[in-house]
Amino acid sequence: MHAKRPRSEWRGCLAGAAVVGLPLAFWIGCEVFHRVTSNPGPATTYREYRATLRTPQWVRQVETNGQTCYLAAGPTRAPLAFPSGPPVYVFDVSGALVDWTLDEGEDVKFQGTWSKLPGSRITVEELDQVLGQGNELPQEPQHGPISDEPK
C-alpha cells in the first residue's frame, strides 16, 4: 500500500501548479480575447468596422491593379497577446471590407497581397472623411446593432 502524503506536501504541489497554471491561463485568455475582439465579425463596411472596433492605430493608402485601397491597423487590446504584427483591415474606395488579418507579421499571404504594396500613410481623420462620406464616425466602439437613427 502507498503511504498518504502529508498535507503540507499537497499544498506545495498546489501552490506550484498555481504559480505556473494561473499565468499560463491568463496568457491563453489574452490570446483568445485578442482573436475575438480583433475579428470584424459581421462588419462588412468601414462604417460598421468603426462602430464595432477601436480607432485604427495607422492607415495606409495603397494602389493595386489600378484600384485604391486602405489598410487600417487596429490595436492589440489584450495585455499579454504578443502578435508579431497588428490586425489589419483592408477597405476599397466604397468602404467595403475586402480582406483582413489577425496578425500582419505572421500572415505571409496577406503580406504578399497587401503589406508590401507601395503606398502612403494617411490620417484616421482623412480615412473617416473618404470612407465615412464626411459623416461623423464613432470614436470608440458602440455595442449593439448599427443604426442610422440618432441615439
Coordinates of C-alpha atoms in Angstrom, one line a residue:
M1 CA 0.0 0.0 0.0
H2 CA 1.0 3.5 -0.6
A3 CA 1.6 5.9 2.3
K4 CA -0.5 9.0 2.4
R5 CA 1.4 12.2 1.5
P6 CA 1.5 14.8 4.2
R7 CA -1.0 17.7 3.8
S8 CA 1.8 20.2 3.5
E9 CA 3.3 18.3 0.5
W10 CA -0.1 18.6 -1.3
R11 CA -0.2 22.3 -0.5
G12 CA 3.2 22.7 -2.0
C13 CA 2.2 20.9 -5.2
L14 CA -1.0 23.0 -5.5
A15 CA 1.0 26.2 -4.9
G16 CA 3.5 25.2 -7.6
A17 CA 0.7 24.4 -10.0
A18 CA -0.9 27.7 -9.3
V19 CA 2.3 29.6 -9.9
V20 CA 2.6 28.0 -13.3
G21 CA -1.0 27.5 -14.2
L22 CA -2.5 30.9 -13.4
P23 CA -0.2 33.0 -15.6
L24 CA -0.5 30.4 -18.4
A25 CA -4.3 30.5 -18.2
F26 CA -4.2 34.3 -18.2
W27 CA -1.9 34.4 -21.2
I28 CA -4.2 31.9 -23.1
G29 CA -7.2 34.0 -22.1
C30 CA -5.5 37.1 -23.5
E31 CA -4.8 35.3 -26.8
V32 CA -8.4 34.2 -27.1
F33 CA -9.6 37.8 -26.2
H34 CA -7.3 39.2 -28.9
R35 CA -8.8 36.8 -31.5
V36 CA -12.4 37.6 -30.5
T37 CA -12.0 41.4 -30.3
S38 CA -10.0 41.8 -33.4
N39 CA -12.3 39.8 -35.6
P40 CA -14.5 42.1 -37.6
G41 CA -17.4 39.7 -37.3
P42 CA -20.4 40.8 -39.2
A43 CA -18.8 44.2 -40.2
T44 CA -18.6 44.4 -44.0
T45 CA -18.0 48.2 -44.3
Y46 CA -15.8 50.8 -42.9
R47 CA -18.7 52.4 -41.0
E48 CA -19.5 49.1 -39.4
Y49 CA -15.9 48.4 -38.6
R50 CA -15.6 51.8 -36.9
A51 CA -18.8 51.2 -34.9
T52 CA -17.6 47.9 -33.5
L53 CA -13.8 48.1 -33.3
R54 CA -11.5 50.8 -31.9
T55 CA -9.9 53.6 -33.8
P56 CA -7.1 52.4 -36.1
Q57 CA -3.5 53.0 -35.0
W58 CA -2.4 53.8 -38.5
V59 CA -3.7 53.9 -42.0
R60 CA -2.0 53.4 -45.4
Q61 CA -3.4 54.2 -48.8
V62 CA -2.2 51.7 -51.5
E63 CA -2.8 51.1 -55.2
T64 CA -3.3 47.6 -56.6
N65 CA -4.4 46.7 -60.1
G66 CA -5.4 50.4 -60.6
Q67 CA -7.6 50.4 -57.6
T68 CA -7.1 52.4 -54.4
C69 CA -7.4 50.5 -51.1
Y70 CA -6.9 51.5 -47.5
L71 CA -5.2 49.4 -44.9
A72 CA -6.3 50.2 -41.3
A73 CA -4.3 48.7 -38.5
G74 CA -6.2 48.1 -35.3
P75 CA -4.8 48.0 -31.9
T76 CA -4.0 44.8 -30.0
R77 CA -6.2 45.2 -26.9
A78 CA -5.2 42.1 -24.8
P79 CA -2.3 42.9 -22.4
L80 CA -0.5 39.6 -22.9
A81 CA -1.2 38.9 -26.6
F82 CA 2.1 39.4 -28.5
P83 CA 1.4 39.0 -32.2
S84 CA 4.2 39.9 -34.5
G85 CA 2.0 42.5 -36.2
P86 CA -1.3 44.2 -35.6
P87 CA -4.6 43.1 -37.0
V88 CA -5.1 44.9 -40.4
Y89 CA -8.3 45.5 -42.2
V90 CA -8.4 46.4 -46.0
F91 CA -11.2 48.6 -47.4
D92 CA -11.9 49.6 -51.0
V93 CA -12.9 53.1 -52.1
S94 CA -16.6 52.3 -51.5
G95 CA -15.8 51.4 -47.9
A96 CA -16.3 47.6 -48.3
L97 CA -14.1 45.3 -46.2
V98 CA -12.2 43.3 -48.8
D99 CA -9.7 41.5 -46.6
W100 CA -8.3 41.3 -43.1
T101 CA -5.7 39.5 -41.0
L102 CA -5.4 38.9 -37.3
D103 CA -1.6 39.2 -37.4
E104 CA 0.1 41.1 -40.2
G105 CA 3.5 39.9 -39.2
E106 CA 2.7 36.2 -39.4
D107 CA 0.3 36.1 -42.4
V108 CA 2.6 35.5 -45.4
K109 CA -0.3 35.5 -47.9
F110 CA -1.6 38.9 -46.5
Q111 CA 1.9 40.3 -46.7
G112 CA 2.3 39.3 -50.3
T113 CA -1.1 40.7 -51.3
W114 CA -1.2 43.9 -49.3
S115 CA 1.6 44.8 -46.9
K116 CA 4.3 45.1 -49.5
L117 CA 2.4 47.3 -51.8
P118 CA 3.8 50.9 -52.1
G119 CA 1.6 53.5 -50.6
S120 CA 1.5 56.4 -48.3
R121 CA 0.3 57.0 -44.7
I122 CA -2.8 59.0 -44.2
T123 CA -4.5 60.0 -41.0
V124 CA -7.5 58.3 -39.5
E125 CA -9.4 61.5 -39.9
E126 CA -8.7 61.6 -43.7
L127 CA -9.9 58.0 -44.0
D128 CA -13.0 58.9 -42.0
Q129 CA -13.7 61.6 -44.5
V130 CA -13.1 59.4 -47.5
L131 CA -14.9 56.3 -46.4
G132 CA -17.3 57.8 -43.9
Q133 CA -18.7 60.1 -46.6
G134 CA -18.0 63.0 -44.3
N135 CA -20.4 61.8 -41.7
E136 CA -19.2 61.8 -38.1
L137 CA -18.0 58.3 -37.2
P138 CA -17.8 56.9 -33.6
Q139 CA -14.5 57.4 -31.9
E140 CA -14.9 54.3 -29.7
P141 CA -16.9 51.1 -30.3
Q142 CA -20.6 51.1 -29.6
H143 CA -22.1 47.7 -28.9
G144 CA -25.4 46.6 -30.4
P145 CA -26.9 46.8 -33.9
I146 CA -25.7 49.6 -36.2
S147 CA -28.4 52.1 -36.9
D148 CA -28.5 55.4 -38.7
E149 CA -31.0 56.7 -36.2
P150 CA -29.6 59.2 -33.6
K151 CA -29.4 57.9 -30.1

